[in-house]
mmCIF file of C-alpha atoms and ligand atoms in Angstrom:
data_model
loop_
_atom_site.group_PDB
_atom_site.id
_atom_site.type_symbol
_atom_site.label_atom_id
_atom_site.label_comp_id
_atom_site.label_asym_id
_atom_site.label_seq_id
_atom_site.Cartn_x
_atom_site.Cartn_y
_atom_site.Cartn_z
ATOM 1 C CA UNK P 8 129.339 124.809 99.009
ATOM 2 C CA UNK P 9 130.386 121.324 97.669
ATOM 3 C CA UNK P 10 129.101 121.452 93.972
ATOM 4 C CA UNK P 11 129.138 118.403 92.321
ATOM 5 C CA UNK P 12 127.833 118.338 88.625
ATOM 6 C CA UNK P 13 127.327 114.582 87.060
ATOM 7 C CA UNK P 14 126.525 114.266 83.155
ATOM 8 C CA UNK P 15 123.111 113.230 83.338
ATOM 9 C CA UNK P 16 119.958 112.741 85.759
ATOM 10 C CA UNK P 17 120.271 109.027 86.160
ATOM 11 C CA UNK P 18 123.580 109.823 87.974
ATOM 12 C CA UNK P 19 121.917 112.625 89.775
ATOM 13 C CA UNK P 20 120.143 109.958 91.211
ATOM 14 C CA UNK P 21 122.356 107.509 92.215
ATOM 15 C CA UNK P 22 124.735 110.064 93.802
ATOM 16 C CA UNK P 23 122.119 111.098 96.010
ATOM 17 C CA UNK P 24 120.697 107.572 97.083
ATOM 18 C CA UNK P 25 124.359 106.772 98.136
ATOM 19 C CA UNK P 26 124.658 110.470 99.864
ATOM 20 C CA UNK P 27 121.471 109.967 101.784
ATOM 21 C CA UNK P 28 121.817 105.858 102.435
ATOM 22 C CA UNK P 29 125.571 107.028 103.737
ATOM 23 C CA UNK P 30 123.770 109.077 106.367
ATOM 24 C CA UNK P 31 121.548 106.521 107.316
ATOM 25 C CA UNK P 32 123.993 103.768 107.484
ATOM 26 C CA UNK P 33 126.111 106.553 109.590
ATOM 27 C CA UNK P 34 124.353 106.372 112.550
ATOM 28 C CA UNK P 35 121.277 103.969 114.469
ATOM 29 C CA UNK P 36 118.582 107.033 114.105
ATOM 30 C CA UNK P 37 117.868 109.550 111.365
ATOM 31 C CA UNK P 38 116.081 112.107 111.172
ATOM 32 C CA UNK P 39 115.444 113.185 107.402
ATOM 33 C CA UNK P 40 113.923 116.202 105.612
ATOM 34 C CA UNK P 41 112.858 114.841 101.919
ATOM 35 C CA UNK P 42 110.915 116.694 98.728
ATOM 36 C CA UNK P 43 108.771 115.775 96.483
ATOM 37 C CA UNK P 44 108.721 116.513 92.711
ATOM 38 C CA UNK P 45 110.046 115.021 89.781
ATOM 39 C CA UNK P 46 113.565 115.757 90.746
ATOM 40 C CA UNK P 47 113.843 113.327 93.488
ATOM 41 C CA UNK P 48 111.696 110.312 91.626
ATOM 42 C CA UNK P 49 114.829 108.597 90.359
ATOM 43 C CA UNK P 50 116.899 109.120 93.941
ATOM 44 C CA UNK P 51 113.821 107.755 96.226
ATOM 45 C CA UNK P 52 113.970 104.169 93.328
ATOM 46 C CA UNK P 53 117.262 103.556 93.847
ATOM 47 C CA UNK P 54 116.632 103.661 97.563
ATOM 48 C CA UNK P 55 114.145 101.440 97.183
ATOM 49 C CA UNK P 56 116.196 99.086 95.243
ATOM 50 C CA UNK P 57 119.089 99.310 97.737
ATOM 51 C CA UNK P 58 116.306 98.242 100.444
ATOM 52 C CA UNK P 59 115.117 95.333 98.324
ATOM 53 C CA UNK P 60 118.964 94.504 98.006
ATOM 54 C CA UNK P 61 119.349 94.082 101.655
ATOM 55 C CA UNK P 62 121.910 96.743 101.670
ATOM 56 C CA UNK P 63 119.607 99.608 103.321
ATOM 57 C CA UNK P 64 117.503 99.436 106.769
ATOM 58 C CA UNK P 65 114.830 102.074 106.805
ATOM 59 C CA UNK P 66 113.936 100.955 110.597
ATOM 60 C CA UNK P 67 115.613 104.001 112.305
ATOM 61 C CA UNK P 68 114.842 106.854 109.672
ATOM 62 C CA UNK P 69 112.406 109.484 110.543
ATOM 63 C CA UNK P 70 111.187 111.328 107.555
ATOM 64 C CA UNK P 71 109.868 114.663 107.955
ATOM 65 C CA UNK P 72 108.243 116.022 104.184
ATOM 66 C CA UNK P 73 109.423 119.354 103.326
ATOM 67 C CA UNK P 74 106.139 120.936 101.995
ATOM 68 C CA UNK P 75 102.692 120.241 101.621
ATOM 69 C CA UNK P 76 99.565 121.767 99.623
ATOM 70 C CA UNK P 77 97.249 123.315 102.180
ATOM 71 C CA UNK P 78 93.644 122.031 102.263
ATOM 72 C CA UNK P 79 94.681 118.173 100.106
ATOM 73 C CA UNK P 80 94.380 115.086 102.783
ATOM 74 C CA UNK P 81 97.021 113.059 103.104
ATOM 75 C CA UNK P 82 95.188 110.510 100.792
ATOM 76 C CA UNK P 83 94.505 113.092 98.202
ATOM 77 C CA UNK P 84 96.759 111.320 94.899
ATOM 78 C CA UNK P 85 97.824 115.143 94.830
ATOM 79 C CA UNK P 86 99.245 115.818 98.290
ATOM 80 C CA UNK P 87 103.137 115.188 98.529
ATOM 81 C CA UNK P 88 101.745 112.939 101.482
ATOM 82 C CA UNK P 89 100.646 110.733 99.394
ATOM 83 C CA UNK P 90 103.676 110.906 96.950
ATOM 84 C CA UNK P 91 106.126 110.314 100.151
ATOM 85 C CA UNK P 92 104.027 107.067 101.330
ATOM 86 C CA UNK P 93 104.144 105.665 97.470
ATOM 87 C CA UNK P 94 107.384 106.620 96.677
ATOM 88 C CA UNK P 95 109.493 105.633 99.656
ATOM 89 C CA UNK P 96 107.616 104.771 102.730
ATOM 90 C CA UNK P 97 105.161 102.065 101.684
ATOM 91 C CA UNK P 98 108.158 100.538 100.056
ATOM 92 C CA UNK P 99 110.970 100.417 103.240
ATOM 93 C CA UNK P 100 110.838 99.572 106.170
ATOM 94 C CA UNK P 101 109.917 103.219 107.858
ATOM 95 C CA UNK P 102 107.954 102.053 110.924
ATOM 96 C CA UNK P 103 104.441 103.620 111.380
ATOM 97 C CA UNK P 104 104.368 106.874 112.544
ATOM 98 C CA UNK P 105 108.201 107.670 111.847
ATOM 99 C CA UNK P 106 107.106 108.631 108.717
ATOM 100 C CA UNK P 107 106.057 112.735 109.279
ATOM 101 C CA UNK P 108 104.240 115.263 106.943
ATOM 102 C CA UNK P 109 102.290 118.322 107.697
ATOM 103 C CA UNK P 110 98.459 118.602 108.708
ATOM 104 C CA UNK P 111 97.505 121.175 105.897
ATOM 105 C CA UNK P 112 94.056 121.856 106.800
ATOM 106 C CA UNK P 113 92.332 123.728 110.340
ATOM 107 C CA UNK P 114 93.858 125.989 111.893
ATOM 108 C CA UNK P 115 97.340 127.321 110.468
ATOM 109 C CA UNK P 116 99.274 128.659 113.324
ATOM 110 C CA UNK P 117 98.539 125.464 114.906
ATOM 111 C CA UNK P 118 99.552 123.165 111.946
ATOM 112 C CA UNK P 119 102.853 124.811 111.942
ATOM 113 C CA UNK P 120 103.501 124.811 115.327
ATOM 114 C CA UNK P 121 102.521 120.994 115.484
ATOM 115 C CA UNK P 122 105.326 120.382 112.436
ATOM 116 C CA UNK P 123 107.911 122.192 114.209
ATOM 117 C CA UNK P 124 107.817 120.648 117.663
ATOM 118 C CA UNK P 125 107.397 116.891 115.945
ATOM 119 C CA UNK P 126 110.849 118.662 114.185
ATOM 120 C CA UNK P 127 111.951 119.428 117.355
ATOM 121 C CA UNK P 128 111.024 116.994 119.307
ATOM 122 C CA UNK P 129 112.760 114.213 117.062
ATOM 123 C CA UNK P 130 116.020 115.912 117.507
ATOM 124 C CA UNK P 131 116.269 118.138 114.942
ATOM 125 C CA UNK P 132 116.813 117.217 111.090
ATOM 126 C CA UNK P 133 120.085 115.788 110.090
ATOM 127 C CA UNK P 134 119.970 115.608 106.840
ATOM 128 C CA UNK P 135 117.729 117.776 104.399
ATOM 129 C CA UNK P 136 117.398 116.775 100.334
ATOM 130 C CA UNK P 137 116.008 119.486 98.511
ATOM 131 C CA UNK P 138 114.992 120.279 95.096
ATOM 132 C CA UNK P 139 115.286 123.834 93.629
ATOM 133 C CA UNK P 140 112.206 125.725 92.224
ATOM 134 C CA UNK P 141 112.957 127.813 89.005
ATOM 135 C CA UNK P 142 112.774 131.275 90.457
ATOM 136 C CA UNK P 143 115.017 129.833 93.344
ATOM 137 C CA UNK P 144 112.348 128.533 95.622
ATOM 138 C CA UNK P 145 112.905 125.677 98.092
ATOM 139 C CA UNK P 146 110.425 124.198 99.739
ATOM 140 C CA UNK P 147 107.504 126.438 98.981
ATOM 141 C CA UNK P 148 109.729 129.282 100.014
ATOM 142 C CA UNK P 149 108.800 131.461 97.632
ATOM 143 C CA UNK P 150 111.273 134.755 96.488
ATOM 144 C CA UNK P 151 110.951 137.277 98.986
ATOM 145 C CA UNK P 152 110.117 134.862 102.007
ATOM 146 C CA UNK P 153 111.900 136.108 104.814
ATOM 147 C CA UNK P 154 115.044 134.415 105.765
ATOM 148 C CA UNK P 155 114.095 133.912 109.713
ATOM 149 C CA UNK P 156 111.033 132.046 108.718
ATOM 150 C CA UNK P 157 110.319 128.648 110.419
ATOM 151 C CA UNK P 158 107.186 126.510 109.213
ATOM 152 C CA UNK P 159 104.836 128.568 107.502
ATOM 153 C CA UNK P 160 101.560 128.939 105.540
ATOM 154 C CA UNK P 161 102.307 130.515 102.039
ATOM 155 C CA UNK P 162 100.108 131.776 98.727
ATOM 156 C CA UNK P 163 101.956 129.955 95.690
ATOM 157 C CA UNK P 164 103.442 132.006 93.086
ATOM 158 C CA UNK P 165 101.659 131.817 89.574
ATOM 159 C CA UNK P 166 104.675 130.402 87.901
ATOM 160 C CA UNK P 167 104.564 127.746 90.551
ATOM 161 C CA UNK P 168 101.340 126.704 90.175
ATOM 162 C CA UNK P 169 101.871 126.597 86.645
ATOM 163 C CA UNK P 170 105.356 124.793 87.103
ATOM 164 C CA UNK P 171 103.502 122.388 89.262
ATOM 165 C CA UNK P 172 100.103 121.800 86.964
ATOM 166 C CA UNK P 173 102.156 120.880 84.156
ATOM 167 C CA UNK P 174 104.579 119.036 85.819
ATOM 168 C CA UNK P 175 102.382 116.703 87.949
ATOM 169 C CA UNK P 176 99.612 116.136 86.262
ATOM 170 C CA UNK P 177 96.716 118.455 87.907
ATOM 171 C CA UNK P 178 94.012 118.690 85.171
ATOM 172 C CA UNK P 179 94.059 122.583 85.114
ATOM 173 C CA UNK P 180 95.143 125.500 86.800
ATOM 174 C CA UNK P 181 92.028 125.742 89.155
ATOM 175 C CA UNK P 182 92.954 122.487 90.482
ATOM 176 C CA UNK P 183 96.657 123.770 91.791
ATOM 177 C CA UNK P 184 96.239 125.111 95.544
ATOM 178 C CA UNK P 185 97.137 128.782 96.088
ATOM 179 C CA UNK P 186 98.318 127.714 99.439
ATOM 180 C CA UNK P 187 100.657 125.695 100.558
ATOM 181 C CA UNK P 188 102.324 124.350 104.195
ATOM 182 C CA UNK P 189 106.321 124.950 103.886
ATOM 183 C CA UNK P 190 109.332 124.166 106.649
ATOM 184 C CA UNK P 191 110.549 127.704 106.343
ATOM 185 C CA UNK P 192 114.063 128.556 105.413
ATOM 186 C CA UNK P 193 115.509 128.973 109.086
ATOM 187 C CA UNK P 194 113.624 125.001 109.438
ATOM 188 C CA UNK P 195 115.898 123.905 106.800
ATOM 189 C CA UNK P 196 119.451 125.865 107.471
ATOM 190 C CA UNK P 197 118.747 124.028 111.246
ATOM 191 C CA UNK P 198 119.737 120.922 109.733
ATOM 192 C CA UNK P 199 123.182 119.657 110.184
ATOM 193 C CA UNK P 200 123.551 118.867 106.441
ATOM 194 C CA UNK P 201 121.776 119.869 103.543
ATOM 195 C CA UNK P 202 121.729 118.340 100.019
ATOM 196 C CA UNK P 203 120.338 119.820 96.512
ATOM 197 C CA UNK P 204 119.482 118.572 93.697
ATOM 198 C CA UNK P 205 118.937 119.566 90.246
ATOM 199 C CA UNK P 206 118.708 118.270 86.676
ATOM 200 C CA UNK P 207 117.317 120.202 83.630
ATOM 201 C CA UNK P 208 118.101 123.428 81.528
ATOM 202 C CA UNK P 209 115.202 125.305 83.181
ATOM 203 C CA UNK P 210 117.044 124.968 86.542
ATOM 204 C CA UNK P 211 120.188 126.775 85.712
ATOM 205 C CA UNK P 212 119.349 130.118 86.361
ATOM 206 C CA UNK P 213 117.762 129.581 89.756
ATOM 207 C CA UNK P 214 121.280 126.968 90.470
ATOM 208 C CA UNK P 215 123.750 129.731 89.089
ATOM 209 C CA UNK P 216 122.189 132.036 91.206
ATOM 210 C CA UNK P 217 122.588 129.826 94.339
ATOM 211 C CA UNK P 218 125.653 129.518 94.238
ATOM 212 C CA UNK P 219 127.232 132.121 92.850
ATOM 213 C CA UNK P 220 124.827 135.092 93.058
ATOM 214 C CA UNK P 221 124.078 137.239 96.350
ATOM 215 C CA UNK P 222 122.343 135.946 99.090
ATOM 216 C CA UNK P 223 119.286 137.806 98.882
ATOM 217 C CA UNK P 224 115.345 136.490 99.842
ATOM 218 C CA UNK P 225 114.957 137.028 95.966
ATOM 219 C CA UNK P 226 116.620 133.960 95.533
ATOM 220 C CA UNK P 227 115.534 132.004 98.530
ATOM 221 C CA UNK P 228 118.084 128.633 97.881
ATOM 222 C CA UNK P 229 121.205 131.749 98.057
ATOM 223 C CA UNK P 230 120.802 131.422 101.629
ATOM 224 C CA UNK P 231 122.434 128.031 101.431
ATOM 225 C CA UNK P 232 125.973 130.025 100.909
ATOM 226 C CA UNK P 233 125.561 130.859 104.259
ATOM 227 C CA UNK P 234 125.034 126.671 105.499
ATOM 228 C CA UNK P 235 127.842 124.963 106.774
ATOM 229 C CA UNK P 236 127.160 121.787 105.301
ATOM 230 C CA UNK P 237 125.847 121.527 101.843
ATOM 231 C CA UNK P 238 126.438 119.633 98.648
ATOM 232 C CA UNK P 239 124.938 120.353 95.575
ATOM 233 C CA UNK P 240 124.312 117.382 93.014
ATOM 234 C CA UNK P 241 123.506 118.877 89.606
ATOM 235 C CA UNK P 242 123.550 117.422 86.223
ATOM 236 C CA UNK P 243 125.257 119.230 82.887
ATOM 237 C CA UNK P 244 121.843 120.971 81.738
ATOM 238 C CA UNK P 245 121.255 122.213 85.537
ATOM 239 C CA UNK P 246 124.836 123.482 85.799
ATOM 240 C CA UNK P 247 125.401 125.239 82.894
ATOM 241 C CA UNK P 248 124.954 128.637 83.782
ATOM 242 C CA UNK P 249 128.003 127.609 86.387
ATOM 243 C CA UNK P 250 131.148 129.762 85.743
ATOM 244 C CA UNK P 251 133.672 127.316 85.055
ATOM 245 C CA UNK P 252 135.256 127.108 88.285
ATOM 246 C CA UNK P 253 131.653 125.902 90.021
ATOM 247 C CA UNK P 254 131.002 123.675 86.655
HETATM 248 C C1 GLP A 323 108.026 122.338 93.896
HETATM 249 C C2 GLP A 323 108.132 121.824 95.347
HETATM 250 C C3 GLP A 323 109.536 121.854 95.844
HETATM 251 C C4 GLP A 323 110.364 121.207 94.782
HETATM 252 C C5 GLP A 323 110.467 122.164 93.620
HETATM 253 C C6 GLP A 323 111.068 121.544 92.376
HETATM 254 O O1 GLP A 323 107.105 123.347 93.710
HETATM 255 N N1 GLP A 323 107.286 122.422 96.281
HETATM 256 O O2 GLP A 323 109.649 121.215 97.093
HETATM 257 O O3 GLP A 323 111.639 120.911 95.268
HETATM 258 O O4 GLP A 323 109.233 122.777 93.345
HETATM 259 O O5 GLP A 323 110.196 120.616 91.845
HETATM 260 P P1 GLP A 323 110.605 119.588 90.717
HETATM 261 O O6 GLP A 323 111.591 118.671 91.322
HETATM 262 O O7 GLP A 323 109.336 118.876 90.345
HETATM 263 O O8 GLP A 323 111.182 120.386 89.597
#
């Protein structure tokens, strides 16, 4: 694992907008995994600000979400569909329909069968940006998903939905889905390269244990010891619970 750790999140950011705009820029198609969050917020402006610039064309990424509430519409303010489209698609040049996120409502097996033949069918991810869940998750992986899993329906853990009330702005609890749509973790170790990101003390645990603990389901982002291709782009807060030879 490439660890990187920068001093603060505004570098977070701008690390990973030139990580991901050096993949795009690498080759005429893309095919792109991205999350949602506040973790990613300041990476997806300066991408934006890059395309503004002139110095980033959007016109051959395909953008597959990683996660999705199950049961919000894509034009529910809530749904990371939404998020994606005002965020980064509404503001680059992503043609129509290269822009991909899960159907999160009907019937499940379907839905995640759909999401991981438009995977497929694209070619396969080549990049995947993550963010990191406090208890390890990624995705909506939650501890104790299975390893082999590919896109999957899942029940939220309570500290998730409470992670995710406070920290997007859902009214109460009872608003927060129990459910959600995920890429599972064999989705995301398929792509050729994979990128995390963290910032914050109340990531450390979950990024020490990434990287440094056992791969075990417990800690569902461990499994990314095992990836052949990943960088990690923390800040100090996120990385200190790093032994000194990570930090
Ligand atoms: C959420 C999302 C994940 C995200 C993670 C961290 O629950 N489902 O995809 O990466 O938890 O979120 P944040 O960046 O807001 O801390």
């Amino acid at each position: 694992m490439n660890v990187i750790v920068v001093p603060d999140y505004e570098q977070m950011s701008l690390h990973a907008a030139e990580t991901v705009a050096a993949e795009i820029r690498a080759r005429t198609r893309t095919v792109l995994g991205l999350p949602t969050g506040n973790t990613p917020k300041g990476m997806y402006r300066e991408l934006v600000r890059m395309h503004q610039a002139g110095e980033l064309d959007f016109s051959g990424v395909v953008t597959f979400n990683i996660d999705e509430y199950w049961g919000l519409s894509p034009e529910h303010p809530m749904s990371f569909a939404y998020y994606m489209r005002t965020h980064l698609v509404e503001r680059v040049n992503i043609p129509a329909g290269q822009a991909n996120w899960p159907v999160a409502s009907g019937d499940q097996a379907a839905a995640c069968r759909d999401y991981e033949e438009r995977i497929t069918a694209a070619g396969g991810l080549d990049l995947v940006v993550l963010g990191i869940g406090g208890n390890g998750h990624i995705g909506f992986n939650e501890p104790g998903t299975s390893f082999d899993t590919r896109t999957h329906v899942v029940r939220l853990a309570e500290e998730t939905r409470l992670a995710n009330c406070r920290g997007y702005g859902f009214r109460d609890l009872d608003d927060v889905p129990e459910f959600a749509i995920s890429m599972g973790i064999a989705t995301i170790m398929g792509a050729r390269k994979v990128l995390l990101l963290a910032s914050g003390r109340e990531k450390a645990a979950a990024v020490a244990g990434a990287v440094q603990g056992p791969v075990t389901e417990e800690l569902p982002a461990s499994i990314l010891q095992r990836h052949p291709d990943v960088t990690l782009i923390v800040d100090e807060q996120a990385a200190f619970a790093l032994s000194p030879r990570e930090a």
